[in-house]
PDB file of C-alpha atoms in Angstrom:
ATOM      1  CA  MET A   1       4.968   9.968  30.950  1.00 46.00           C
ATOM      2  CA  THR A   2       4.289   9.301  27.271  1.00 58.00           C
ATOM      3  CA  ASP A   3       1.138   7.482  26.217  1.00 79.00           C
ATOM      4  CA  PHE A   4       2.004   5.089  23.406  1.00 89.00           C
ATOM      5  CA  VAL A   5      -1.543   4.156  22.372  1.00 92.00           C
ATOM      6  CA  ILE A   6      -2.640   4.849  18.810  1.00 94.00           C
ATOM      7  CA  GLN A   7      -3.680   8.452  18.256  1.00 95.00           C
ATOM      8  CA  TYR A   8      -6.396   9.568  15.828  1.00 96.00           C
ATOM      9  CA  GLY A   9      -6.499  12.641  13.642  1.00 97.00           C
ATOM     10  CA  GLU A  10      -9.416  14.979  14.236  1.00 96.00           C
ATOM     11  CA  HIS A  11     -10.954  14.196  10.854  1.00 97.00           C
ATOM     12  CA  VAL A  12     -10.863  10.462  11.620  1.00 97.00           C
ATOM     13  CA  THR A  13     -12.381  11.042  15.056  1.00 95.00           C
ATOM     14  CA  ARG A  14     -15.207  13.014  13.419  1.00 95.00           C
ATOM     15  CA  ALA A  15     -15.700  10.246  10.880  1.00 95.00           C
ATOM     16  CA  ARG A  16     -15.994   7.701  13.695  1.00 89.00           C
ATOM     17  CA  ARG A  17     -18.595   9.870  15.420  1.00 91.00           C
ATOM     18  CA  ASP A  18     -20.582  10.393  12.219  1.00 93.00           C
ATOM     19  CA  GLY A  19     -20.393   6.787  11.023  1.00 92.00           C
ATOM     20  CA  ARG A  20     -18.489   7.443   7.819  1.00 96.00           C
ATOM     21  CA  PRO A  21     -16.264   4.892   6.001  1.00 97.00           C
ATOM     22  CA  VAL A  22     -12.492   5.248   6.329  1.00 97.00           C
ATOM     23  CA  VAL A  23      -9.627   4.227   4.016  1.00 98.00           C
ATOM     24  CA  ALA A  24      -6.106   3.656   5.356  1.00 98.00           C
ATOM     25  CA  LEU A  25      -3.156   5.116   3.436  1.00 98.00           C
ATOM     26  CA  GLU A  26       0.557   4.454   3.903  1.00 96.00           C
ATOM     27  CA  SER A  27       3.171   7.131   4.512  1.00 96.00           C
ATOM     28  CA  THR A  28       6.304   5.566   2.988  1.00 91.00           C
ATOM     29  CA  ILE A  29       5.164   6.871  -0.393  1.00 90.00           C
ATOM     30  CA  ILE A  30       5.540  10.342   1.150  1.00 91.00           C
ATOM     31  CA  SER A  31       8.944   9.906   2.764  1.00 89.00           C
ATOM     32  CA  HIS A  32      10.631   7.196   0.677  1.00 85.00           C
ATOM     33  CA  GLY A  33       8.552   6.446  -2.424  1.00 78.00           C
ATOM     34  CA  LEU A  34       8.458   9.707  -4.356  1.00 82.00           C
ATOM     35  CA  PRO A  35      10.909  12.595  -4.785  1.00 79.00           C
ATOM     36  CA  HIS A  36      10.220  16.038  -3.365  1.00 83.00           C
ATOM     37  CA  PRO A  37       8.121  18.070  -4.167  1.00 88.00           C
ATOM     38  CA  ASP A  38       6.045  15.379  -5.897  1.00 88.00           C
ATOM     39  CA  ASN A  39       5.679  13.450  -2.637  1.00 92.00           C
ATOM     40  CA  LEU A  40       3.717  16.173  -0.861  1.00 95.00           C
ATOM     41  CA  ARG A  41       1.604  17.031  -3.897  1.00 95.00           C
ATOM     42  CA  VAL A  42       0.700  13.393  -4.518  1.00 95.00           C
ATOM     43  CA  ALA A  43      -0.023  12.706  -0.826  1.00 96.00           C
ATOM     44  CA  ARG A  44      -2.593  15.484  -0.888  1.00 97.00           C
ATOM     45  CA  GLU A  45      -4.034  14.242  -4.186  1.00 97.00           C
ATOM     46  CA  ILE A  46      -4.426  10.732  -2.768  1.00 98.00           C
ATOM     47  CA  GLU A  47      -6.346  12.015   0.249  1.00 98.00           C
ATOM     48  CA  GLN A  48      -8.561  14.184  -1.959  1.00 98.00           C
ATOM     49  CA  THR A  49      -9.287  11.218  -4.239  1.00 98.00           C
ATOM     50  CA  VAL A  50     -10.528   9.226  -1.239  1.00 98.00           C
ATOM     51  CA  ARG A  51     -12.771  12.138  -0.230  1.00 98.00           C
ATOM     52  CA  ASP A  52     -14.065  12.570  -3.780  1.00 98.00           C
ATOM     53  CA  ASN A  53     -15.221   8.949  -3.727  1.00 98.00           C
ATOM     54  CA  GLY A  54     -17.146   9.210  -0.482  1.00 97.00           C
ATOM     55  CA  ALA A  55     -14.733   8.052   2.221  1.00 98.00           C
ATOM     56  CA  VAL A  56     -12.405   9.631   4.783  1.00 98.00           C
ATOM     57  CA  PRO A  57      -8.627   9.252   4.281  1.00 98.00           C
ATOM     58  CA  ALA A  58      -6.525   8.051   7.212  1.00 98.00           C
ATOM     59  CA  THR A  59      -2.849   8.390   6.360  1.00 98.00           C
ATOM     60  CA  ILE A  60      -0.870   6.449   8.964  1.00 98.00           C
ATOM     61  CA  GLY A  61       2.538   7.456  10.279  1.00 98.00           C
ATOM     62  CA  MET A  62       4.586   8.266  13.357  1.00 98.00           C
ATOM     63  CA  ILE A  63       5.380  11.750  14.638  1.00 97.00           C
ATOM     64  CA  GLY A  64       7.811  12.041  17.534  1.00 95.00           C
ATOM     65  CA  GLY A  65       7.061   8.505  18.657  1.00 95.00           C
ATOM     66  CA  GLU A  66       3.270   8.879  18.427  1.00 96.00           C
ATOM     67  CA  LEU A  67       1.564   6.449  16.051  1.00 97.00           C
ATOM     68  CA  VAL A  68      -1.190   8.381  14.288  1.00 97.00           C
ATOM     69  CA  VAL A  69      -4.144   7.098  12.274  1.00 98.00           C
ATOM     70  CA  GLY A  70      -5.107  10.130  10.228  1.00 98.00           C
ATOM     71  CA  LEU A  71      -2.142  12.467   9.924  1.00 98.00           C
ATOM     72  CA  ASP A  72      -3.146  16.091   9.433  1.00 97.00           C
ATOM     73  CA  ASP A  73      -1.745  18.178   6.589  1.00 97.00           C
ATOM     74  CA  ALA A  74       1.049  19.688   8.696  1.00 97.00           C
ATOM     75  CA  GLN A  75       2.163  16.232   9.807  1.00 97.00           C
ATOM     76  CA  ILE A  76       2.112  14.947   6.231  1.00 97.00           C
ATOM     77  CA  GLU A  77       4.194  17.931   5.176  1.00 96.00           C
ATOM     78  CA  HIS A  78       6.641  17.205   7.997  1.00 96.00           C
ATOM     79  CA  LEU A  79       7.167  13.628   6.790  1.00 96.00           C
ATOM     80  CA  ALA A  80       7.551  14.890   3.217  1.00 94.00           C
ATOM     81  CA  LEU A  81      10.254  17.399   4.131  1.00 93.00           C
ATOM     82  CA  ALA A  82      12.155  15.815   7.032  1.00 91.00           C
ATOM     83  CA  GLY A  83      15.409  14.090   6.176  1.00 84.00           C
ATOM     84  CA  ASP A  84      15.557  11.527   8.977  1.00 91.00           C
ATOM     85  CA  VAL A  85      12.223   9.736   8.706  1.00 95.00           C
ATOM     86  CA  ALA A  86      12.535   6.044   9.610  1.00 95.00           C
ATOM     87  CA  LYS A  87      10.978   3.418   7.347  1.00 93.00           C
ATOM     88  CA  LEU A  88       8.781   1.418   9.716  1.00 96.00           C
ATOM     89  CA  SER A  89       7.692  -2.176   9.292  1.00 95.00           C
ATOM     90  CA  VAL A  90       5.671  -3.935  11.993  1.00 96.00           C
ATOM     91  CA  ARG A  91       8.710  -4.946  14.003  1.00 96.00           C
ATOM     92  CA  ASP A  92       9.943  -1.342  14.147  1.00 97.00           C
ATOM     93  CA  LEU A  93       6.824   0.316  15.569  1.00 97.00           C
ATOM     94  CA  ALA A  94       7.471  -0.089  19.293  1.00 97.00           C
ATOM     95  CA  ILE A  95      11.218   0.573  19.002  1.00 97.00           C
ATOM     96  CA  ALA A  96      10.601   3.742  16.998  1.00 97.00           C
ATOM     97  CA  ALA A  97       8.032   4.895  19.568  1.00 97.00           C
ATOM     98  CA  ALA A  98      10.520   4.322  22.373  1.00 96.00           C
ATOM     99  CA  LYS A  99      13.061   6.421  20.452  1.00 96.00           C
ATOM    100  CA  ARG A 100      10.463   9.187  19.868  1.00 95.00           C
ATOM    101  CA  ALA A 101      11.200   8.869  16.159  1.00 96.00           C
ATOM    102  CA  ASP A 102       9.463  10.219  13.098  1.00 97.00           C
ATOM    103  CA  GLY A 103       8.493   7.307  10.915  1.00 97.00           C
ATOM    104  CA  ALA A 104       6.655   6.328   7.750  1.00 97.00           C
ATOM    105  CA  THR A 105       4.767   3.050   7.672  1.00 97.00           C
ATOM    106  CA  THR A 106       5.265   0.360   5.035  1.00 94.00           C
ATOM    107  CA  VAL A 107       2.489  -1.824   3.629  1.00 95.00           C
ATOM    108  CA  ALA A 108       3.051  -4.302   6.475  1.00 95.00           C
ATOM    109  CA  ALA A 109       2.950  -1.691   9.236  1.00 96.00           C
ATOM    110  CA  THR A 110       0.089   0.299   7.706  1.00 97.00           C
ATOM    111  CA  SER A 111      -1.987  -2.876   7.368  1.00 97.00           C
ATOM    112  CA  ALA A 112      -1.301  -3.921  10.950  1.00 96.00           C
ATOM    113  CA  VAL A 113      -2.037  -0.494  12.425  1.00 97.00           C
ATOM    114  CA  ALA A 114      -5.159  -0.066  10.305  1.00 97.00           C
ATOM    115  CA  ALA A 115      -6.487  -3.453  11.391  1.00 96.00           C
ATOM    116  CA  ALA A 116      -5.748  -2.644  15.043  1.00 95.00           C
ATOM    117  CA  ALA A 117      -7.756   0.554  14.589  1.00 95.00           C
ATOM    118  CA  GLY A 118     -10.594  -1.320  12.883  1.00 93.00           C
ATOM    119  CA  VAL A 119     -10.010   0.130   9.418  1.00 96.00           C
ATOM    120  CA  GLY A 120     -10.819  -2.571   6.892  1.00 95.00           C
ATOM    121  CA  VAL A 121      -9.637  -1.134   3.561  1.00 98.00           C
ATOM    122  CA  PHE A 122      -6.162   0.089   2.615  1.00 98.00           C
ATOM    123  CA  ALA A 123      -4.981   1.648  -0.658  1.00 98.00           C
ATOM    124  CA  THR A 124      -1.354   1.461  -1.759  1.00 96.00           C
ATOM    125  CA  GLY A 125       0.675   1.342  -4.964  1.00 93.00           C
ATOM    126  CA  GLY A 126       2.291  -2.099  -5.063  1.00 91.00           C
ATOM    127  CA  LEU A 127       3.180  -4.777  -2.539  1.00 91.00           C
ATOM    128  CA  GLY A 128       6.596  -5.842  -1.433  1.00 87.00           C
ATOM    129  CA  GLY A 129       7.354  -9.488  -2.019  1.00 77.00           C
ATOM    130  CA  VAL A 130       9.988 -12.110  -2.679  1.00 80.00           C
ATOM    131  CA  HIS A 131      13.140 -10.536  -4.082  1.00 74.00           C
ATOM    132  CA  ARG A 132      14.980 -11.975  -7.049  1.00 71.00           C
ATOM    133  CA  GLU A 133      17.548 -14.611  -6.000  1.00 69.00           C
ATOM    134  CA  ALA A 134      15.804 -14.927  -2.622  1.00 63.00           C
ATOM    135  CA  ASN A 135      16.841 -18.587  -2.670  1.00 66.00           C
ATOM    136  CA  LEU A 136      20.335 -17.265  -1.939  1.00 62.00           C
ATOM    137  CA  THR A 137      19.632 -14.119   0.072  1.00 64.00           C
ATOM    138  CA  PHE A 138      16.388 -15.074   1.893  1.00 66.00           C
ATOM    139  CA  ASP A 139      15.293 -11.520   1.086  1.00 72.00           C
ATOM    140  CA  GLU A 140      11.519 -11.371   1.377  1.00 74.00           C
ATOM    141  CA  SER A 141       9.318  -8.447   2.330  1.00 84.00           C
ATOM    142  CA  ALA A 142       7.616  -8.472   5.722  1.00 84.00           C
ATOM    143  CA  ASP A 143       4.482  -7.415   3.829  1.00 90.00           C
ATOM    144  CA  LEU A 144       3.730 -11.051   3.063  1.00 92.00           C
ATOM    145  CA  THR A 145       3.765 -12.481   6.583  1.00 92.00           C
ATOM    146  CA  ALA A 146       2.004  -9.403   7.959  1.00 94.00           C
ATOM    147  CA  LEU A 147      -0.857  -9.860   5.501  1.00 95.00           C
ATOM    148  CA  ALA A 148      -1.205 -13.495   6.540  1.00 95.00           C
ATOM    149  CA  ARG A 149      -2.423 -12.375   9.981  1.00 95.00           C
ATOM    150  CA  THR A 150      -4.113  -9.078   9.158  1.00 95.00           C
ATOM    151  CA  PRO A 151      -7.824  -8.897   8.230  1.00 95.00           C
ATOM    152  CA  ILE A 152      -7.750  -6.090   5.698  1.00 97.00           C
ATOM    153  CA  VAL A 153      -8.372  -5.506   1.997  1.00 98.00           C
ATOM    154  CA  VAL A 154      -5.254  -4.163   0.287  1.00 98.00           C
ATOM    155  CA  VAL A 155      -6.041  -2.453  -3.008  1.00 98.00           C
ATOM    156  CA  CYS A 156      -2.826  -2.433  -5.037  1.00 97.00           C
ATOM    157  CA  ALA A 157      -1.386  -2.783  -8.543  1.00 96.00           C
ATOM    158  CA  GLY A 158      -0.006  -6.201  -7.734  1.00 94.00           C
ATOM    159  CA  VAL A 159       3.616  -6.777  -6.835  1.00 90.00           C
ATOM    160  CA  LYS A 160       6.330  -4.395  -7.934  1.00 80.00           C
ATOM    161  CA  SER A 161       7.785  -5.791 -11.140  1.00 78.00           C
ATOM    162  CA  ILE A 162      11.313  -5.353  -9.766  1.00 79.00           C
ATOM    163  CA  LEU A 163      10.597  -8.406  -7.573  1.00 85.00           C
ATOM    164  CA  ASP A 164      10.049 -12.094  -8.306  1.00 86.00           C
ATOM    165  CA  VAL A 165       6.328 -11.959  -9.051  1.00 91.00           C
ATOM    166  CA  GLY A 166       5.814 -15.720  -9.443  1.00 92.00           C
ATOM    167  CA  ALA A 167       7.593 -16.563  -6.187  1.00 91.00           C
ATOM    168  CA  THR A 168       5.613 -13.873  -4.392  1.00 93.00           C
ATOM    169  CA  LEU A 169       2.318 -15.372  -5.531  1.00 95.00           C
ATOM    170  CA  GLU A 170       3.488 -18.793  -4.369  1.00 95.00           C
ATOM    171  CA  ARG A 171       4.340 -17.376  -0.915  1.00 94.00           C
ATOM    172  CA  LEU A 172       0.975 -15.624  -0.657  1.00 95.00           C
ATOM    173  CA  GLU A 173      -0.736 -18.948  -1.376  1.00 96.00           C
ATOM    174  CA  THR A 174       1.368 -20.751   1.235  1.00 95.00           C
ATOM    175  CA  LEU A 175       0.631 -18.057   3.821  1.00 95.00           C
ATOM    176  CA  GLY A 176      -3.116 -18.229   3.195  1.00 95.00           C
ATOM    177  CA  VAL A 177      -3.481 -14.704   1.833  1.00 96.00           C
ATOM    178  CA  SER A 178      -6.447 -14.329  -0.522  1.00 97.00           C
ATOM    179  CA  VAL A 179      -5.621 -12.896  -3.951  1.00 97.00           C
ATOM    180  CA  ALA A 180      -8.101 -11.649  -6.542  1.00 98.00           C
ATOM    181  CA  GLY A 181      -7.862  -9.554  -9.658  1.00 97.00           C
ATOM    182  CA  TYR A 182     -10.231  -6.633  -9.955  1.00 98.00           C
ATOM    183  CA  GLY A 183     -11.974  -7.184 -13.269  1.00 97.00           C
ATOM    184  CA  THR A 184      -9.245  -9.574 -14.438  1.00 97.00           C
ATOM    185  CA  ARG A 185      -7.731 -13.026 -13.906  1.00 97.00           C
ATOM    186  CA  ARG A 186      -4.224 -11.724 -14.695  1.00 97.00           C
ATOM    187  CA  PHE A 187      -1.992 -10.422 -11.937  1.00 96.00           C
ATOM    188  CA  PRO A 188      -0.621  -6.933 -12.682  1.00 96.00           C
ATOM    189  CA  GLY A 189       3.054  -6.032 -12.422  1.00 93.00           C
ATOM    190  CA  PHE A 190       2.793  -2.545 -10.933  1.00 93.00           C
ATOM    191  CA  PHE A 191       4.140  -0.387 -13.785  1.00 93.00           C
ATOM    192  CA  ILE A 192       2.746  -2.834 -16.351  1.00 95.00           C
ATOM    193  CA  THR A 193      -0.793  -4.131 -16.727  1.00 96.00           C
ATOM    194  CA  ASP A 194       0.079  -7.827 -16.979  1.00 95.00           C
ATOM    195  CA  GLY A 195       2.697  -9.252 -14.623  1.00 92.00           C
ATOM    196  CA  GLY A 196       2.751 -12.595 -16.429  1.00 92.00           C
ATOM    197  CA  PHE A 197       0.725 -14.755 -14.031  1.00 95.00           C
ATOM    198  CA  ASP A 198      -2.893 -15.838 -13.558  1.00 96.00           C
ATOM    199  CA  VAL A 199      -4.864 -15.562 -10.328  1.00 96.00           C
ATOM    200  CA  ASP A 200      -7.605 -17.954  -9.253  1.00 95.00           C
ATOM    201  CA  TRP A 201     -10.286 -15.386  -8.455  1.00 97.00           C
ATOM    202  CA  GLN A 202     -11.788 -12.283 -10.025  1.00 97.00           C
ATOM    203  CA  LEU A 203     -13.946  -9.690  -8.273  1.00 98.00           C
ATOM    204  CA  ASP A 204     -15.752  -7.175 -10.453  1.00 97.00           C
ATOM    205  CA  THR A 205     -17.486  -4.590  -8.250  1.00 97.00           C
ATOM    206  CA  PRO A 206     -17.005  -2.808  -4.923  1.00 97.00           C
ATOM    207  CA  ASP A 207     -20.097  -4.649  -3.668  1.00 97.00           C
ATOM    208  CA  GLN A 208     -18.455  -8.023  -4.345  1.00 97.00           C
ATOM    209  CA  VAL A 209     -15.375  -6.945  -2.389  1.00 97.00           C
ATOM    210  CA  ALA A 210     -17.613  -5.706   0.426  1.00 97.00           C
ATOM    211  CA  ASP A 211     -19.263  -9.128   0.472  1.00 96.00           C
ATOM    212  CA  PHE A 212     -15.803 -10.693   0.858  1.00 96.00           C
ATOM    213  CA  ILE A 213     -15.259  -8.553   3.970  1.00 96.00           C
ATOM    214  CA  ARG A 214     -18.615  -9.638   5.389  1.00 95.00           C
ATOM    215  CA  ALA A 215     -18.038 -13.306   4.547  1.00 95.00           C
ATOM    216  CA  ARG A 216     -14.609 -13.367   6.180  1.00 94.00           C
ATOM    217  CA  ARG A 217     -16.030 -11.729   9.295  1.00 93.00           C
ATOM    218  CA  ASP A 218     -19.148 -13.934   9.495  1.00 94.00           C
ATOM    219  CA  GLN A 219     -17.293 -17.189   8.828  1.00 94.00           C
ATOM    220  CA  GLY A 220     -14.669 -16.427  11.467  1.00 93.00           C
ATOM    221  CA  VAL A 221     -12.234 -18.885   9.874  1.00 93.00           C
ATOM    222  CA  THR A 222      -9.330 -16.766   8.673  1.00 90.00           C
ATOM    223  CA  GLU A 223      -7.644 -13.535   9.694  1.00 90.00           C
ATOM    224  CA  GLY A 224      -5.704 -13.186   6.442  1.00 94.00           C
ATOM    225  CA  ALA A 225      -5.856 -10.227   4.064  1.00 96.00           C
ATOM    226  CA  LEU A 226      -7.285  -9.947   0.599  1.00 98.00           C
ATOM    227  CA  VAL A 227      -4.800  -8.661  -1.966  1.00 97.00           C
ATOM    228  CA  LEU A 228      -7.042  -7.012  -4.539  1.00 98.00           C
ATOM    229  CA  ALA A 229      -4.931  -6.515  -7.653  1.00 97.00           C
ATOM    230  CA  ASN A 230      -6.195  -3.528  -9.627  1.00 98.00           C
ATOM    231  CA  PRO A 231      -4.271  -3.237 -12.924  1.00 96.00           C
ATOM    232  CA  LEU A 232      -3.746  -0.072 -14.888  1.00 96.00           C
ATOM    233  CA  PRO A 233      -5.561   0.049 -18.231  1.00 96.00           C
ATOM    234  CA  VAL A 234      -3.215  -0.946 -21.038  1.00 96.00           C
ATOM    235  CA  ASP A 235      -3.108   2.588 -22.428  1.00 95.00           C
ATOM    236  CA  GLU A 236      -1.982   3.946 -19.024  1.00 96.00           C
ATOM    237  CA  GLN A 237       0.827   1.494 -18.286  1.00 96.00           C
ATOM    238  CA  LEU A 238       4.530   2.185 -18.692  1.00 95.00           C
ATOM    239  CA  ASP A 239       5.669   1.069 -22.141  1.00 95.00           C
ATOM    240  CA  PRO A 240       6.542  -2.628 -21.597  1.00 94.00           C
ATOM    241  CA  ALA A 241       9.682  -2.497 -23.758  1.00 95.00           C
ATOM    242  CA  LEU A 242      10.969   0.552 -21.865  1.00 95.00           C
ATOM    243  CA  HIS A 243      10.065  -1.178 -18.604  1.00 94.00           C
ATOM    244  CA  ASP A 244      12.036  -4.305 -19.480  1.00 93.00           C
ATOM    245  CA  ARG A 245      15.145  -2.371 -20.559  1.00 94.00           C
ATOM    246  CA  THR A 246      15.060  -0.226 -17.439  1.00 94.00           C
ATOM    247  CA  LEU A 247      14.590  -3.195 -15.152  1.00 91.00           C
ATOM    248  CA  GLU A 248      17.492  -5.049 -16.759  1.00 92.00           C
ATOM    249  CA  SER A 249      19.866  -2.108 -16.372  1.00 94.00           C
ATOM    250  CA  GLY A 250      18.662  -1.466 -12.816  1.00 92.00           C
ATOM    251  CA  LEU A 251      19.294  -5.039 -11.739  1.00 88.00           C
ATOM    252  CA  ALA A 252      22.789  -4.851 -13.215  1.00 92.00           C
ATOM    253  CA  LEU A 253      23.509  -1.672 -11.222  1.00 93.00           C
ATOM    254  CA  LEU A 254      22.098  -3.304  -8.118  1.00 86.00           C
ATOM    255  CA  ALA A 255      24.592  -6.155  -8.358  1.00 85.00           C
ATOM    256  CA  GLU A 256      27.451  -3.856  -9.316  1.00 92.00           C
ATOM    257  CA  GLN A 257      26.923  -1.559  -6.331  1.00 93.00           C
ATOM    258  CA  GLY A 258      26.056  -4.310  -3.846  1.00 88.00           C
ATOM    259  CA  VAL A 259      22.711  -2.810  -2.820  1.00 86.00           C
ATOM    260  CA  THR A 260      20.710  -5.157  -0.574  1.00 78.00           C
ATOM    261  CA  GLY A 261      17.830  -5.300   1.918  1.00 70.00           C
ATOM    262  CA  LYS A 262      15.558  -2.303   2.463  1.00 66.00           C
ATOM    263  CA  ALA A 263      17.633  -0.214   0.055  1.00 77.00           C
ATOM    264  CA  VAL A 264      16.743  -2.344  -2.981  1.00 78.00           C
ATOM    265  CA  THR A 265      13.245  -1.033  -3.707  1.00 75.00           C
ATOM    266  CA  PRO A 266      13.978   2.715  -3.376  1.00 76.00           C
ATOM    267  CA  PHE A 267      17.185   2.237  -5.401  1.00 85.00           C
ATOM    268  CA  LEU A 268      15.370   0.564  -8.279  1.00 85.00           C
ATOM    269  CA  LEU A 269      12.435   2.976  -8.183  1.00 81.00           C
ATOM    270  CA  ALA A 270      14.871   5.906  -8.361  1.00 85.00           C
ATOM    271  CA  HIS A 271      16.595   4.223 -11.302  1.00 91.00           C
ATOM    272  CA  PHE A 272      13.240   3.848 -13.061  1.00 89.00           C
ATOM    273  CA  HIS A 273      12.507   7.527 -12.475  1.00 86.00           C
ATOM    274  CA  SER A 274      15.823   8.739 -13.872  1.00 90.00           C
ATOM    275  CA  SER A 275      15.989   6.254 -16.761  1.00 93.00           C
ATOM    276  CA  THR A 276      12.445   6.842 -18.024  1.00 93.00           C
ATOM    277  CA  ASP A 277      12.569  10.657 -17.866  1.00 91.00           C
ATOM    278  CA  GLY A 278       9.863  10.688 -15.231  1.00 88.00           C
ATOM    279  CA  GLN A 279       7.458   8.368 -17.078  1.00 93.00           C
ATOM    280  CA  SER A 280       7.606   5.817 -14.254  1.00 91.00           C
ATOM    281  CA  LEU A 281       6.737   8.520 -11.726  1.00 90.00           C
ATOM    282  CA  ALA A 282       3.677   9.528 -13.719  1.00 93.00           C
ATOM    283  CA  THR A 283       2.664   5.859 -13.926  1.00 94.00           C
ATOM    284  CA  ASN A 284       3.193   5.434 -10.191  1.00 92.00           C
ATOM    285  CA  VAL A 285       0.907   8.386  -9.495  1.00 94.00           C
ATOM    286  CA  ARG A 286      -1.814   7.004 -11.789  1.00 96.00           C
ATOM    287  CA  ILE A 287      -1.604   3.695  -9.925  1.00 96.00           C
ATOM    288  CA  ILE A 288      -2.047   5.081  -6.425  1.00 96.00           C
ATOM    289  CA  LEU A 289      -4.837   7.485  -7.403  1.00 97.00           C
ATOM    290  CA  ARG A 290      -6.810   4.705  -9.111  1.00 98.00           C
ATOM    291  CA  ASN A 291      -6.321   2.442  -6.106  1.00 98.00           C
ATOM    292  CA  ALA A 292      -7.373   5.174  -3.681  1.00 98.00           C
ATOM    293  CA  ALA A 293     -10.573   5.721  -5.653  1.00 98.00           C
ATOM    294  CA  LEU A 294     -11.401   2.005  -5.706  1.00 98.00           C
ATOM    295  CA  ALA A 295     -10.605   1.564  -1.997  1.00 98.00           C
ATOM    296  CA  ALA A 296     -12.961   4.414  -1.135  1.00 98.00           C
ATOM    297  CA  LYS A 297     -15.765   2.857  -3.187  1.00 98.00           C
ATOM    298  CA  ILE A 298     -15.229  -0.472  -1.410  1.00 98.00           C
ATOM    299  CA  ALA A 299     -15.317   1.177   2.015  1.00 97.00           C
ATOM    300  CA  VAL A 300     -18.547   2.950   1.076  1.00 97.00           C
ATOM    301  CA  ALA A 301     -20.078  -0.287  -0.203  1.00 97.00           C
ATOM    302  CA  GLU A 302     -19.110  -2.180   2.966  1.00 94.00           C
ATOM    303  CA  ASN A 303     -20.491   0.605   5.120  1.00 90.00           C
ATOM    304  CA  THR A 304     -23.885   0.559   3.406  1.00 85.00           C
ATOM    305  CA  GLY A 305     -26.353  -1.323   5.568  1.00 54.00           C
ATOM    306  CA  SER A 306     -23.702  -2.221   8.132  1.00 51.00           C
ATOM    307  CA  SER A 307     -24.333  -1.723  11.839  1.00 43.00           C
ATOM    308  CA  ALA A 308     -20.848  -0.263  12.247  1.00 44.00           C
ATOM    309  CA  PRO A 309     -18.869   1.340   9.447  1.00 43.00           C
ATOM    310  CA  VAL A 310     -15.415   0.297   8.350  1.00 43.00           C
ATOM    311  CA  GLY A 311     -12.932   1.952  10.654  1.00 43.00           C
ATOM    312  CA  PHE A 312     -14.782   1.881  13.952  1.00 43.00           C
ATOM    313  CA  ALA A 313     -13.989  -1.386  15.696  1.00 41.00           C
ATOM    314  CA  VAL A 314     -12.193   0.388  18.542  1.00 40.00           C
ATOM    315  CA  PRO A 315     -14.004   2.487  21.151  1.00 40.00           C
ATOM    316  CA  ALA A 316     -14.441   6.150  20.186  1.00 42.00           C
TER     317      ALA A 316
END
């Protein structure tokens, strides 16, 4: 008989025993987000960045039907190299387990699994959201509804600029998901520093974000996430003019080839990579490493003076 309960990597189990803060990391960036061999190199760099900033990385994924919080290096390498890794949202988790599949978790699934495991901080690149022309296609990422019922802090570079950023912010408001800029009142657009929209709140330090976690827990009013939008510095963003040209040509190809659904984001990201001579990939890597560093600092700040550190709500 197979036990389908969440499994924990040895390094996460040790962190639980020792009372150290933990940061959740997604695995779709390994299997679907970056080309090989960059995916494996960057996955290792992300984990090391979390460690360098005082926390323990917990990359989440599925190996042979087992849902793991804290993949080890061999498991990460397997997801980076395997050709049949399923892209798992929340709805796919139990089905994929029943099929004994290998799977990489999206923002929605990583958030849900992390919250179930008691991990309160999650670092990613950019959120999914409302797709362009969603009024016709009803194409909207499951990230949004998942975050409405998941008590976690998602450190990201806003919403991918290939999406409808304004509509996504409207949906987050409707769903009751908190949104704040880190050191800014402007919402970033993933590759670019300014996505063209204001946000209502600004948080400026890891301690302020840690206080948000405590306030949400103590108030007991909402179970929604905080989307903490951490923009790239202007001198590290993708050139905005190059970004706009690439996005325009990518959207035209999308319509021409009839790409829809889950295939849209990887298609457009691949187009950005090829059309910018790798500049978008370098920007993507800068984004996730900066977010991993900030997430680790938040987890450390929340852990300081707490009776139980972030990541240990479930029995050891």
